[in-house]
Coordinates of C-alpha atoms in Angstrom, one line a residue:
Chain A
M893 CA -17.3 -15.7 -50.4
T894 CA -13.7 -14.1 -49.8
T895 CA -14.6 -13.1 -46.2
R896 CA -15.7 -16.7 -45.5
K897 CA -12.4 -18.0 -46.9
S898 CA -10.3 -15.6 -44.9
V899 CA -12.3 -16.5 -41.8
L900 CA -11.5 -20.2 -42.2
L901 CA -8.0 -19.5 -43.1
A902 CA -7.7 -17.3 -40.1
L903 CA -9.1 -20.0 -37.9
F904 CA -6.8 -22.6 -39.3
I905 CA -3.8 -20.4 -38.5
L906 CA -5.0 -19.8 -35.1
F907 CA -5.1 -23.5 -34.5
L908 CA -1.4 -23.6 -35.9
L909 CA -0.3 -20.8 -33.7
L910 CA -2.0 -21.7 -30.3
P911 CA 0.4 -24.4 -29.3
I912 CA 3.5 -22.4 -30.5
Y913 CA 2.1 -19.5 -28.3
W914 CA 1.8 -21.9 -25.4
L915 CA 5.4 -22.8 -25.8
L916 CA 6.5 -19.1 -25.9
N917 CA 4.3 -18.4 -23.0
M918 CA 6.0 -21.1 -21.0
S919 CA 9.6 -20.1 -21.7
F920 CA 9.1 -16.7 -20.2
K921 CA 7.6 -18.3 -16.9
T922 CA 9.3 -19.7 -13.8
N923 CA 9.0 -23.4 -13.1
T924 CA 6.8 -22.8 -10.1
E925 CA 4.4 -20.6 -12.2
I926 CA 4.3 -23.4 -14.9
L927 CA 3.4 -26.1 -12.6
S928 CA 1.1 -24.1 -10.3
G929 CA -1.7 -23.7 -12.8
L930 CA -3.0 -22.3 -15.9
T931 CA -2.1 -18.8 -16.7
L932 CA -2.7 -17.3 -20.2
W933 CA 0.4 -15.0 -20.0
P934 CA 3.4 -15.0 -17.8
E935 CA 2.7 -13.3 -14.5
N936 CA 6.3 -13.3 -13.3
F937 CA 8.0 -12.4 -16.6
T938 CA 11.5 -13.9 -16.5
L939 CA 14.3 -14.4 -18.9
H940 CA 16.0 -16.9 -16.6
N941 CA 15.3 -19.8 -18.8
Y942 CA 17.1 -18.2 -21.7
K943 CA 20.0 -17.1 -19.7
V944 CA 20.5 -20.8 -18.7
I945 CA 20.9 -21.7 -22.3
F946 CA 23.0 -19.0 -23.4
T947 CA 25.4 -19.2 -20.5
D948 CA 25.9 -23.0 -20.7
P949 CA 28.0 -24.4 -23.6
S950 CA 26.6 -27.8 -23.6
W951 CA 23.2 -26.0 -24.7
Y952 CA 24.5 -23.4 -27.2
S953 CA 27.0 -25.7 -28.8
G954 CA 24.2 -27.9 -29.7
Y955 CA 22.6 -25.1 -31.7
I956 CA 25.8 -24.4 -33.6
N957 CA 26.3 -28.1 -34.4
S958 CA 22.9 -28.3 -35.8
L959 CA 23.2 -25.1 -37.8
Y960 CA 26.6 -26.5 -39.2
Y961 CA 25.3 -29.9 -40.3
V962 CA 22.2 -28.6 -41.6
S963 CA 23.9 -25.8 -43.7
M964 CA 26.4 -28.5 -45.0
N965 CA 23.6 -30.8 -45.8
M966 CA 21.8 -28.0 -47.7
V967 CA 25.0 -27.2 -49.8
I968 CA 25.7 -30.8 -50.6
S969 CA 22.1 -31.7 -51.4
L970 CA 21.8 -28.7 -53.9
L971 CA 25.2 -29.3 -55.5
V972 CA 24.6 -33.0 -56.4
A973 CA 21.0 -32.6 -57.1
L974 CA 21.0 -29.8 -59.6
P975 CA 22.9 -31.6 -62.4
A976 CA 20.8 -34.8 -61.7
A977 CA 17.5 -32.9 -61.8
Y978 CA 18.8 -31.5 -65.1
A979 CA 19.4 -34.8 -66.5
F980 CA 16.2 -36.1 -65.4
S981 CA 14.3 -33.2 -67.0
R982 CA 16.0 -33.1 -70.3
Y983 CA 17.3 -36.5 -71.1
R984 CA 16.0 -40.0 -71.4
F985 CA 18.7 -42.5 -70.4
L986 CA 19.1 -46.1 -69.5
G987 CA 17.1 -46.9 -66.3
D988 CA 16.0 -43.4 -65.6
K989 CA 12.6 -44.1 -64.3
H990 CA 13.8 -47.0 -62.2
L991 CA 16.6 -44.8 -60.9
F992 CA 14.1 -42.2 -59.9
F993 CA 11.8 -44.5 -58.2
W994 CA 14.8 -46.2 -56.3
L995 CA 15.9 -42.6 -55.2
L996 CA 12.3 -42.2 -53.6
T997 CA 12.5 -45.7 -51.9
N998 CA 15.2 -44.4 -49.6
R999 CA 12.7 -42.2 -47.7
M1000 CA 11.0 -45.4 -47.0
A1001 CA 13.5 -47.5 -45.0
P1002 CA 12.1 -47.5 -41.1
P1003 CA 15.0 -45.8 -39.2
A1004 CA 15.1 -47.9 -35.9
V1005 CA 17.0 -50.8 -37.4
F1006 CA 19.0 -49.0 -39.9
L1007 CA 20.5 -47.0 -37.2
L1008 CA 22.7 -49.7 -36.2
P1009 CA 24.4 -50.2 -39.5
F1010 CA 24.6 -46.6 -40.1
F1011 CA 26.5 -46.2 -36.9
Q1012 CA 28.9 -49.0 -37.9
L1013 CA 29.3 -47.8 -41.4
Y1014 CA 30.3 -44.3 -40.4
S1015 CA 32.4 -45.6 -37.5
S1016 CA 34.2 -47.8 -39.9
V1017 CA 35.1 -45.0 -42.3
G1018 CA 36.0 -42.8 -39.3
L1019 CA 33.4 -40.3 -39.7
F1020 CA 31.5 -40.9 -36.3
D1021 CA 30.8 -37.8 -34.3
T1022 CA 31.6 -35.4 -37.0
H1023 CA 29.2 -32.9 -38.6
I1024 CA 29.9 -34.3 -42.1
A1025 CA 28.6 -37.7 -41.1
V1026 CA 25.1 -36.3 -40.1
A1027 CA 25.2 -34.2 -43.3
L1028 CA 25.9 -37.2 -45.5
A1029 CA 23.3 -39.3 -43.6
H1030 CA 20.6 -36.7 -44.2
C1031 CA 21.5 -36.7 -47.8
L1032 CA 19.7 -40.0 -47.9
F1033 CA 16.3 -38.6 -47.6
N1034 CA 17.1 -34.8 -48.7
V1035 CA 18.8 -35.6 -52.1
P1036 CA 15.9 -37.6 -53.6
L1037 CA 13.5 -34.9 -52.4
A1038 CA 15.6 -32.2 -53.8
V1039 CA 15.9 -34.0 -57.1
W1040 CA 12.2 -34.5 -57.2
I1041 CA 11.3 -30.8 -56.6
L1042 CA 14.0 -29.3 -58.9
E1043 CA 13.1 -31.7 -61.6
G1044 CA 9.6 -30.1 -61.5
F1045 CA 10.9 -26.7 -61.8
M1046 CA 13.3 -27.5 -64.4
S1047 CA 10.8 -29.1 -66.7
G1048 CA 8.9 -25.9 -66.5
V1049 CA 11.9 -24.0 -68.3
P1050 CA 11.4 -24.4 -72.1
K1051 CA 13.9 -26.5 -73.9
E1052 CA 14.4 -23.8 -76.5
I1053 CA 16.6 -21.7 -73.9
D1054 CA 19.2 -24.5 -73.7
E1055 CA 19.4 -25.0 -77.5
T1056 CA 19.7 -21.2 -78.0
A1057 CA 22.4 -21.1 -75.5
Y1058 CA 24.3 -24.0 -77.0
I1059 CA 24.1 -22.3 -80.7
D1060 CA 25.5 -19.1 -79.1
G1061 CA 28.6 -21.3 -78.2
Y1062 CA 27.9 -21.6 -74.4
S1063 CA 29.7 -24.7 -73.0
F1064 CA 27.6 -26.8 -70.7
P1065 CA 28.9 -25.6 -67.3
R1066 CA 28.9 -22.1 -68.4
F1067 CA 25.4 -22.2 -69.8
F1068 CA 24.2 -24.0 -66.5
L1069 CA 25.8 -21.6 -64.1
K1070 CA 25.1 -18.5 -66.1
I1071 CA 21.7 -18.9 -67.6
F1072 CA 20.0 -21.9 -66.2
V1073 CA 20.6 -21.5 -62.5
P1074 CA 19.3 -18.0 -62.4
L1075 CA 16.2 -19.0 -64.2
I1076 CA 15.2 -21.6 -61.5
A1077 CA 16.4 -19.6 -58.6
P1078 CA 13.0 -19.7 -57.0
G1079 CA 12.9 -23.4 -57.2
I1080 CA 16.3 -23.6 -55.5
G1081 CA 15.0 -21.5 -52.7
V1082 CA 12.1 -23.7 -52.3
T1083 CA 14.4 -26.9 -52.4
A1084 CA 16.7 -25.3 -49.9
F1085 CA 13.8 -24.6 -47.6
F1086 CA 12.6 -28.2 -47.7
C1087 CA 16.3 -29.5 -47.2
F1088 CA 16.7 -27.2 -44.3
M1089 CA 13.4 -28.2 -42.8
F1090 CA 13.9 -32.0 -43.0
S1091 CA 17.5 -32.0 -41.9
W1092 CA 16.7 -29.6 -38.9
V1093 CA 13.8 -31.6 -37.4
E1094 CA 15.4 -35.1 -37.9
L1095 CA 16.2 -36.7 -34.6
L1096 CA 17.2 -40.3 -34.7
L1097 CA 19.9 -40.3 -37.2
A1098 CA 21.5 -37.1 -35.8
R1099 CA 21.4 -38.4 -32.4
T1100 CA 22.8 -42.0 -33.3
L1101 CA 25.8 -40.6 -35.3
T1102 CA 27.0 -38.1 -32.8
S1103 CA 28.2 -38.3 -29.2
V1104 CA 30.0 -35.2 -28.0
E1105 CA 31.7 -33.1 -30.8
A1106 CA 28.8 -32.8 -33.0
K1107 CA 25.9 -33.4 -30.8
P1108 CA 22.7 -31.6 -32.1
I1109 CA 20.4 -29.6 -30.1
V1110 CA 17.4 -32.0 -30.6
A1111 CA 19.6 -34.7 -28.8
V1112 CA 20.8 -32.3 -26.1
M1113 CA 17.3 -31.6 -25.4
T1114 CA 16.3 -35.2 -24.9
R1115 CA 19.3 -36.0 -22.5
T1116 CA 18.8 -33.0 -20.4
V1117 CA 15.2 -34.0 -19.8
S1118 CA 16.0 -37.4 -18.5
A1119 CA 19.0 -36.3 -16.5
S1120 CA 17.7 -33.6 -14.2
G1121 CA 14.0 -34.2 -14.0
I1122 CA 11.9 -32.2 -16.4
D1123 CA 12.9 -28.5 -16.3
W1124 CA 9.9 -27.2 -18.3
G1125 CA 10.9 -23.5 -18.5
V1126 CA 14.4 -24.3 -20.0
L1127 CA 12.9 -27.0 -22.2
A1128 CA 10.4 -24.4 -23.5
A1129 CA 13.0 -21.9 -24.0
A1130 CA 15.0 -24.3 -25.9
G1131 CA 12.1 -25.2 -28.0
V1132 CA 11.4 -21.7 -28.9
L1133 CA 15.0 -21.1 -29.8
T1134 CA 14.9 -24.4 -32.3
I1135 CA 12.0 -22.5 -34.1
L1136 CA 14.0 -19.4 -34.6
P1137 CA 16.5 -20.5 -37.3
G1138 CA 13.6 -21.9 -39.4
I1139 CA 11.8 -18.6 -39.2
L1140 CA 15.0 -16.8 -40.4
V1141 CA 15.4 -19.2 -43.2
I1142 CA 11.8 -18.7 -44.3
W1143 CA 12.3 -14.9 -44.0
F1144 CA 15.2 -15.0 -46.3
V1145 CA 13.7 -17.1 -48.9
R1146 CA 10.2 -16.0 -48.7
N1147 CA 10.2 -14.1 -52.0
H1148 CA 11.7 -17.1 -53.6
V1149 CA 9.2 -19.3 -51.9
A1150 CA 6.3 -17.2 -53.0
K1151 CA 7.4 -17.0 -56.5
G1152 CA 8.8 -20.4 -56.4
F1153 CA 5.6 -21.9 -55.5
A1154 CA 4.0 -20.1 -58.3
L1155 CA 6.1 -21.9 -60.8
G1156 CA 5.7 -25.2 -59.0
R1157 CA 5.5 -28.6 -60.7
V1158 CA 2.4 -29.0 -62.5
Chain B
M519 CA 7.9 -36.9 -72.1
S520 CA 8.5 -37.6 -75.8
N521 CA 10.5 -34.4 -76.4
K522 CA 13.3 -35.8 -74.2
V523 CA 16.6 -36.5 -75.8
E524 CA 18.0 -40.0 -75.7
N525 CA 21.4 -39.6 -74.1
N526 CA 23.1 -42.0 -71.7
K527 CA 25.9 -39.5 -71.0
A528 CA 23.3 -37.9 -68.8
W529 CA 24.4 -40.6 -66.3
F530 CA 27.5 -38.5 -65.7
L531 CA 25.2 -35.8 -64.3
V532 CA 23.2 -38.3 -62.0
L533 CA 26.4 -40.1 -60.8
P534 CA 27.1 -37.9 -57.8
V535 CA 23.6 -38.5 -56.7
F536 CA 23.8 -42.0 -57.2
V537 CA 27.1 -42.5 -55.4
L538 CA 26.1 -40.4 -52.5
V539 CA 22.8 -42.2 -51.9
A540 CA 24.0 -45.6 -52.7
F541 CA 26.7 -45.1 -49.9
S542 CA 24.0 -44.4 -47.3
A543 CA 21.4 -46.7 -48.6
I544 CA 22.7 -49.8 -49.9
V545 CA 25.3 -50.8 -47.3
P546 CA 22.9 -50.4 -44.4
M547 CA 20.2 -52.3 -46.3
M548 CA 22.5 -55.2 -47.1
T549 CA 23.6 -55.2 -43.5
V550 CA 20.0 -55.4 -42.3
V551 CA 19.2 -58.4 -44.5
N552 CA 22.4 -60.1 -43.2
Y553 CA 21.1 -59.4 -39.7
S554 CA 17.6 -60.8 -40.4
V555 CA 18.9 -64.3 -40.9
Q556 CA 21.1 -64.6 -38.1
D557 CA 21.0 -64.9 -34.3
I558 CA 23.6 -62.4 -33.2
F559 CA 24.9 -62.6 -29.7
D560 CA 28.0 -60.2 -30.1
Q561 CA 30.4 -59.1 -32.8
Y562 CA 32.1 -62.4 -33.2
T563 CA 29.4 -64.8 -32.3
R564 CA 26.4 -65.3 -34.7
V565 CA 24.5 -68.2 -35.8
F566 CA 22.7 -68.6 -39.2
V567 CA 19.1 -69.3 -38.5
G568 CA 17.5 -69.0 -41.9
T569 CA 14.0 -67.7 -42.2
D570 CA 13.1 -68.2 -38.5
W571 CA 13.0 -64.6 -37.5
F572 CA 10.5 -64.0 -40.4
R573 CA 8.4 -66.9 -39.4
D574 CA 8.3 -65.5 -35.9
I575 CA 7.4 -62.0 -36.6
L576 CA 4.9 -62.9 -39.3
R577 CA 2.8 -64.8 -36.8
D578 CA 3.5 -62.4 -33.8
D579 CA 0.0 -61.0 -32.7
R580 CA 1.6 -57.9 -31.0
L581 CA 2.9 -57.0 -34.5
H582 CA -0.3 -57.7 -36.3
D583 CA -2.1 -55.4 -33.8
A584 CA 0.5 -52.6 -34.4
L585 CA 0.2 -53.0 -38.2
L586 CA -3.6 -52.6 -37.9
R587 CA -3.3 -49.6 -35.8
Q588 CA -0.6 -48.2 -38.1
V589 CA -2.8 -48.8 -41.3
I590 CA -5.9 -47.1 -39.5
Y591 CA -3.7 -44.3 -38.3
S592 CA -2.1 -43.6 -41.6
L593 CA -5.5 -43.7 -43.5
C594 CA -7.0 -41.2 -40.9
V595 CA -4.0 -38.9 -41.5
L596 CA -4.3 -38.9 -45.2
L597 CA -8.1 -38.6 -45.0
I598 CA -8.0 -35.6 -43.0
E599 CA -4.8 -33.8 -44.1
I600 CA -5.2 -34.1 -47.9
P601 CA -8.6 -32.5 -48.2
L602 CA -7.8 -29.9 -45.4
G603 CA -4.6 -29.1 -47.1
I604 CA -6.3 -28.5 -50.4
G605 CA -9.1 -26.4 -48.6
V606 CA -6.6 -24.3 -47.0
A607 CA -4.7 -23.8 -50.2
L608 CA -8.0 -22.7 -51.8
C609 CA -8.6 -20.1 -49.1
M610 CA -5.1 -18.6 -49.3
P611 CA -4.9 -15.1 -50.9
K612 CA -3.3 -15.3 -54.3
K613 CA -1.0 -12.4 -54.1
G614 CA 0.5 -9.7 -52.1
I615 CA 1.8 -9.4 -48.6
W616 CA -0.8 -11.4 -47.1
S617 CA 0.0 -14.4 -49.2
S618 CA 3.6 -14.2 -48.0
A619 CA 2.5 -13.9 -44.5
C620 CA 0.3 -16.8 -44.8
L621 CA 3.1 -19.0 -46.1
I622 CA 5.4 -18.1 -43.5
L623 CA 2.8 -18.7 -40.7
L624 CA 1.8 -22.0 -42.3
A625 CA 5.4 -23.2 -42.5
L626 CA 6.0 -22.6 -38.9
P627 CA 5.0 -26.0 -37.5
L628 CA 7.0 -27.6 -40.1
L629 CA 10.2 -26.2 -38.8
I630 CA 9.8 -27.4 -35.3
P631 CA 12.0 -30.5 -34.4
W632 CA 9.7 -33.5 -34.0
N633 CA 10.6 -34.0 -30.4
V634 CA 9.8 -30.5 -29.7
V635 CA 6.5 -31.0 -31.3
G636 CA 5.9 -33.9 -28.9
T637 CA 6.9 -31.7 -26.0
I638 CA 4.7 -28.8 -26.9
W639 CA 1.6 -31.1 -27.1
Q640 CA 2.6 -32.9 -23.8
I641 CA 2.2 -29.7 -22.0
F642 CA -0.6 -28.2 -24.3
G643 CA -2.8 -31.1 -23.6
R644 CA -2.3 -31.4 -19.9
A645 CA -5.5 -30.6 -17.9
D646 CA -3.8 -28.7 -15.2
I647 CA -1.4 -26.5 -17.0
G648 CA -2.1 -26.9 -20.8
L649 CA -4.6 -24.7 -22.8
L650 CA -6.3 -27.5 -24.7
G651 CA -6.7 -30.0 -21.9
W652 CA -8.0 -27.3 -19.5
S653 CA -10.4 -25.9 -21.9
L654 CA -11.7 -29.4 -23.0
N655 CA -12.3 -30.3 -19.3
A656 CA -13.9 -26.8 -18.7
M657 CA -16.4 -27.6 -21.3
G658 CA -17.2 -30.7 -19.5
L659 CA -15.3 -33.3 -21.7
E660 CA -13.4 -35.8 -19.9
Y661 CA -10.0 -35.5 -21.5
N662 CA -6.7 -36.9 -20.4
Y663 CA -4.4 -38.1 -22.9
A664 CA -2.2 -40.0 -20.4
G665 CA -5.0 -42.3 -19.2
N666 CA -7.6 -42.6 -21.8
P667 CA -6.5 -44.6 -24.9
V668 CA -9.1 -42.9 -27.3
D669 CA -7.9 -39.4 -26.0
A670 CA -4.3 -40.5 -26.4
W671 CA -5.0 -41.8 -30.1
L672 CA -6.9 -38.8 -31.0
T673 CA -4.3 -36.4 -29.7
V674 CA -1.5 -38.1 -31.8
L675 CA -3.8 -37.7 -34.8
L676 CA -4.3 -34.0 -33.9
I677 CA -0.6 -33.5 -33.5
D678 CA 0.0 -34.9 -36.9
V679 CA -2.6 -32.8 -38.6
W680 CA -1.4 -29.8 -36.9
H681 CA 2.2 -30.6 -37.9
W682 CA 1.9 -31.6 -41.5
T683 CA -1.3 -30.2 -43.0
S684 CA 0.7 -27.1 -43.8
L685 CA 3.0 -29.3 -46.1
V686 CA 0.1 -30.4 -48.1
A687 CA -1.3 -26.9 -48.2
L688 CA 1.9 -25.4 -49.4
L689 CA 2.3 -27.9 -52.1
C690 CA -1.3 -27.4 -53.2
Y691 CA -0.8 -23.6 -53.2
S692 CA 2.2 -24.0 -55.5
G693 CA 0.1 -26.0 -57.8
L694 CA -2.7 -23.7 -57.8
R695 CA -0.5 -20.7 -58.6
A696 CA 0.6 -22.4 -61.6
I697 CA -2.8 -22.5 -63.2
P698 CA -2.9 -19.8 -66.0
D699 CA -5.6 -17.1 -65.6
V700 CA -6.9 -18.1 -69.0
Y701 CA -8.5 -21.3 -67.6
Y702 CA -10.6 -19.3 -65.0
Q703 CA -11.6 -16.8 -67.6
A704 CA -12.9 -19.7 -69.8
A705 CA -14.8 -21.0 -66.8
R706 CA -16.3 -17.7 -66.0
I707 CA -17.6 -17.5 -69.8
D708 CA -19.1 -20.9 -69.3
R709 CA -20.6 -19.8 -66.0
A710 CA -19.1 -22.8 -64.3
S711 CA -20.0 -23.3 -60.7
S712 CA -17.1 -23.1 -58.2
W713 CA -17.4 -26.7 -57.6
A714 CA -16.9 -27.4 -61.4
V715 CA -13.9 -25.1 -61.6
F716 CA -12.5 -27.0 -58.6
R717 CA -13.2 -30.5 -60.0
Y718 CA -12.5 -29.9 -63.7
I719 CA -9.7 -27.2 -63.7
Q720 CA -8.1 -27.1 -60.2
L721 CA -8.0 -30.7 -59.1
P722 CA -6.4 -32.2 -62.3
K723 CA -3.6 -29.5 -62.2
L724 CA -3.1 -30.4 -58.6
K725 CA -2.5 -34.1 -59.4
S726 CA 1.3 -34.0 -59.5
V727 CA 1.8 -31.9 -56.4
L728 CA -0.6 -34.2 -54.6
L729 CA 1.4 -37.2 -55.7
I730 CA 4.3 -35.7 -53.8
G731 CA 2.0 -34.7 -50.7
V732 CA 0.4 -38.1 -50.6
M733 CA 3.6 -40.1 -50.9
L734 CA 5.4 -38.1 -48.4
R735 CA 2.6 -38.0 -45.8
F736 CA 2.1 -41.7 -46.2
M737 CA 5.6 -42.7 -45.8
D738 CA 6.2 -40.3 -42.8
S739 CA 3.0 -41.3 -41.0
F740 CA 3.6 -45.0 -41.6
M741 CA 6.9 -44.5 -39.9
I742 CA 5.9 -42.0 -37.3
Y743 CA 7.9 -42.5 -34.1
T744 CA 8.9 -39.4 -32.2
E745 CA 5.6 -37.8 -31.4
P746 CA 3.8 -40.6 -29.6
F747 CA 7.0 -41.6 -28.0
V748 CA 7.6 -38.2 -26.4
L749 CA 3.8 -37.8 -25.8
T750 CA 2.9 -41.1 -24.0
G751 CA 5.7 -43.5 -24.7
G752 CA 3.2 -45.6 -26.8
G753 CA 0.6 -45.9 -24.1
P754 CA -1.7 -45.8 -22.4
G755 CA -1.8 -49.6 -22.9
N756 CA -0.8 -50.1 -26.5
A757 CA -3.0 -47.3 -27.8
T758 CA -0.5 -45.3 -29.6
T759 CA 2.3 -48.0 -30.0
F760 CA 2.7 -47.9 -33.8
M761 CA 5.0 -49.9 -36.0
S762 CA 8.2 -48.1 -35.4
Q763 CA 7.6 -48.0 -31.7
T764 CA 7.3 -51.6 -31.5
L765 CA 10.3 -52.1 -33.8
T766 CA 12.5 -49.6 -31.6
T767 CA 11.5 -51.5 -28.5
M768 CA 12.7 -54.5 -30.1
A769 CA 15.8 -53.4 -31.6
V770 CA 17.0 -51.0 -28.9
G771 CA 15.3 -52.1 -25.8
Q772 CA 15.5 -55.8 -25.9
F773 CA 18.3 -55.8 -28.4
D774 CA 16.9 -58.5 -30.6
I775 CA 18.7 -57.5 -33.8
G776 CA 17.7 -60.5 -35.8
P777 CA 13.8 -60.2 -35.4
A778 CA 14.0 -56.4 -35.6
A779 CA 15.8 -56.7 -38.9
A780 CA 13.4 -59.1 -40.1
F781 CA 10.5 -56.9 -39.0
S782 CA 12.0 -53.7 -40.6
L783 CA 12.3 -55.6 -43.9
V784 CA 8.8 -56.6 -43.9
Y785 CA 7.9 -53.2 -42.8
F786 CA 9.9 -51.8 -45.8
L787 CA 8.3 -54.1 -48.2
I788 CA 4.9 -52.9 -47.0
I789 CA 5.8 -49.3 -47.5
L790 CA 7.5 -50.2 -50.9
L791 CA 4.4 -52.1 -52.4
V792 CA 1.9 -49.3 -51.3
S793 CA 4.1 -46.5 -52.7
F794 CA 4.9 -48.3 -56.0
V795 CA 1.1 -48.9 -56.6
F796 CA 0.5 -45.3 -55.8
Y797 CA 3.3 -44.0 -57.8
T798 CA 2.4 -46.0 -60.8
A799 CA -1.4 -45.3 -60.6
M800 CA -0.8 -41.7 -60.4
T801 CA 1.9 -41.3 -63.1
H802 CA 0.1 -43.6 -65.4
A803 CA -3.2 -41.8 -65.0
D804 CA -1.2 -38.7 -66.2
K805 CA -0.2 -40.6 -69.3
D806 CA -3.5 -41.8 -70.2
A807 CA -5.2 -38.5 -69.6
Chain C
M1 CA 33.7 -55.8 -43.2
N2 CA 33.1 -58.1 -40.4
W3 CA 30.4 -55.8 -38.9
M4 CA 28.3 -56.3 -41.8
A5 CA 28.0 -59.8 -40.8
W6 CA 27.8 -61.5 -44.2
T7 CA 26.6 -65.0 -44.4
L8 CA 27.0 -67.3 -47.5
P9 CA 23.1 -67.2 -48.5
T10 CA 22.9 -63.4 -48.2
V11 CA 26.1 -63.1 -50.4
A12 CA 24.5 -65.4 -53.0
F13 CA 21.3 -63.4 -53.0
F14 CA 23.0 -60.0 -53.3
S15 CA 25.3 -61.5 -56.0
I16 CA 22.4 -62.8 -58.0
I17 CA 20.5 -59.5 -57.8
A18 CA 23.5 -57.6 -59.0
V19 CA 24.2 -60.1 -61.8
I20 CA 20.5 -59.8 -62.9
L21 CA 20.9 -56.0 -62.9
V22 CA 24.0 -56.2 -65.1
C23 CA 22.4 -58.7 -67.5
M24 CA 19.2 -56.4 -67.8
T25 CA 21.4 -53.5 -68.6
V26 CA 23.6 -55.3 -71.2
W27 CA 20.3 -56.6 -72.8
E28 CA 18.8 -53.2 -72.9
V29 CA 21.9 -51.8 -74.6
R30 CA 21.8 -54.6 -77.2
S31 CA 18.2 -54.3 -77.8
P32 CA 16.3 -51.6 -76.4
C33 CA 12.8 -52.4 -75.4
V34 CA 9.6 -50.7 -75.8
D35 CA 6.6 -50.4 -73.7
R36 CA 3.9 -53.0 -74.1
R37 CA 0.7 -54.1 -72.6
G38 CA 0.4 -57.5 -71.2
F39 CA -1.9 -58.9 -68.7
L40 CA -0.7 -56.4 -66.0
P41 CA -3.1 -53.5 -66.0
I42 CA -0.5 -51.0 -66.9
S43 CA 1.9 -50.8 -70.0
T44 CA 5.3 -51.8 -68.8
T45 CA 9.1 -52.1 -69.9
R46 CA 11.2 -54.9 -69.1
G47 CA 12.6 -53.3 -66.1
D48 CA 9.2 -52.6 -64.7
R49 CA 8.2 -56.1 -65.2
L50 CA 11.5 -57.4 -63.4
F51 CA 10.7 -55.0 -60.6
I52 CA 7.1 -56.1 -60.1
G53 CA 8.2 -59.8 -60.5
L54 CA 10.8 -59.4 -57.7
L55 CA 8.4 -57.6 -55.4
V56 CA 5.7 -60.0 -55.8
S57 CA 8.2 -62.8 -55.3
A58 CA 9.3 -61.3 -52.1
Y59 CA 5.4 -61.4 -51.0
I60 CA 5.2 -65.0 -52.0
H61 CA 8.1 -65.9 -49.9
L62 CA 6.5 -64.0 -47.0
A63 CA 3.2 -65.7 -47.4
V64 CA 4.7 -69.1 -47.5
I65 CA 6.8 -68.5 -44.5
G66 CA 3.9 -66.8 -42.5
L67 CA 1.0 -68.9 -43.5
T68 CA 2.2 -72.4 -44.1
E69 CA 4.9 -75.0 -42.9
W70 CA 6.1 -75.6 -46.4
S71 CA 9.7 -75.4 -47.2
I72 CA 11.2 -72.0 -48.3
W73 CA 12.2 -73.9 -51.5
I74 CA 8.4 -74.3 -52.7
A75 CA 8.2 -70.5 -52.5
F76 CA 11.3 -70.1 -54.5
G77 CA 10.1 -72.5 -57.3
V78 CA 6.8 -70.7 -57.3
S79 CA 8.5 -67.4 -57.6
L80 CA 10.7 -68.7 -60.5
V81 CA 7.5 -69.7 -62.3
W82 CA 5.9 -66.4 -61.6
M83 CA 9.0 -64.5 -62.7
F84 CA 8.9 -66.4 -66.0
I85 CA 5.3 -65.6 -66.6
V86 CA 5.5 -61.9 -65.8
M87 CA 8.7 -61.4 -67.9
K88 CA 7.0 -63.3 -70.8
W89 CA 3.4 -62.3 -70.8
G90 CA 3.3 -59.3 -68.2

């Protein structure tokens, strides 16, 4: 029984890793080797593709821009979502359920047409081509998700803890920061992970709201492909590098994620 | 639900979220509604056309086809990913270093930007230089995602399964971990079969995480754009031209903002209705149980 | 604000929605409502019924535009009747 489970799981993970391996494999090949035929590992191992990226500012600044707005988005999302999730998990108030559903509907707008008003909205308030614009725009879908996930975690914390703290004379902000936030730290880890993920992988909004100063890596990649023909090796190397920050993030929150997932909303 | 305190001051806690989201949500939404009733030539020249755009797009065969393809696609995505995700979650080890390792490995595909996902599969599926295409052809299957519509469609489906099953699995895993051991012990005393354990203990407890999973997957797969666009640009023919692809061609390619706005409102209404029915069904099932 | 491309009908539309929301809020504060079960298959509050009513009205309009040659005002009339029914007995 357990071995059968492990085998199935291993097969699935193999299925997940194969394409990623293929990308990694390609990033160490020369373009001639990539296009000349199928090789299971690089025969002329080269770091040339990575060198291209690390020496060209238009490439590496893309990474910095992306990381910059993604972290900003993570911080903003968590800061506003924490109190809101607390409100949803502890209180009943006017229109709470409708507000909750309305928040969710914001994930549903098909981006293609909304891009134009978005572009004009952020231009008209003078935020076009800044990191904060992308961070704010990504809040549109990250904040509702953050509220949703955090609310689940917070509902798992017994109300008695709040009440005891108030009786002990804690004010709300102090109670919230000193007692409540540490209690749901795993939940915050999970939420941060999801915010990072959805903001990092989003392409359309990030590309529309930036041109030079804050251009994200995902947009740099698409431009380069169309401009200079397809340079598969560099493209693959850039792809590998886009996965790395994600791995780092998971690595840092892994204990929280494992623990946090155990507390999950049920 | 009933132990919540009635307190309208809670609004102050929600206010930042409300302001932030309203800024990015309501203004663009209003603008799109405005676009949808006008013929826009440039910034200063526009003509009110009433409901003409809606009439056009509701009777456009191209869009009916795209909608049909979209519905079939989203259904397939849900039918494959939800059971598979639950299955994977059930197979995962409960604790120890292996469970952390599995979590990290599973999360990998989620962290790859969507256009990179398209690029990966574009190469991976090629018969000459990609492992998948090469091995399928070596096994004697004619496989060519760029030429054969069925292959292209299956590839896009496979990409989605590859990309997003982990999300469902991770969510389900969190749900499973939250079931107290007492339940399993009781089941063991009753000598419940593993199917019965799944059906009567695990599945009911998974309901709320599945709600998140299903809603996220439905909404995102219904708006899928990047992967088929990078893979084949919607082709061959129209095999992988889904709704948002059609919409983008209309809005960006032909710059028909009016019809595109009308189309996206209809699109939005469809997603809204399905999600509402879903959400209500799931939350009310909770209440009645 | 020019880029938002406002027209009179859309201004009217959004104003009416805003007015309805304000009225519903005031009504709710004056006399809070309780869940009840009408002909809809779920128990609903006043706000739920408003949302369901509006959503279905949107579909009524789309159906009239897409399937028939009737004037949009017929759809509007039908929607008004429907809103009344759903708010009263939903």
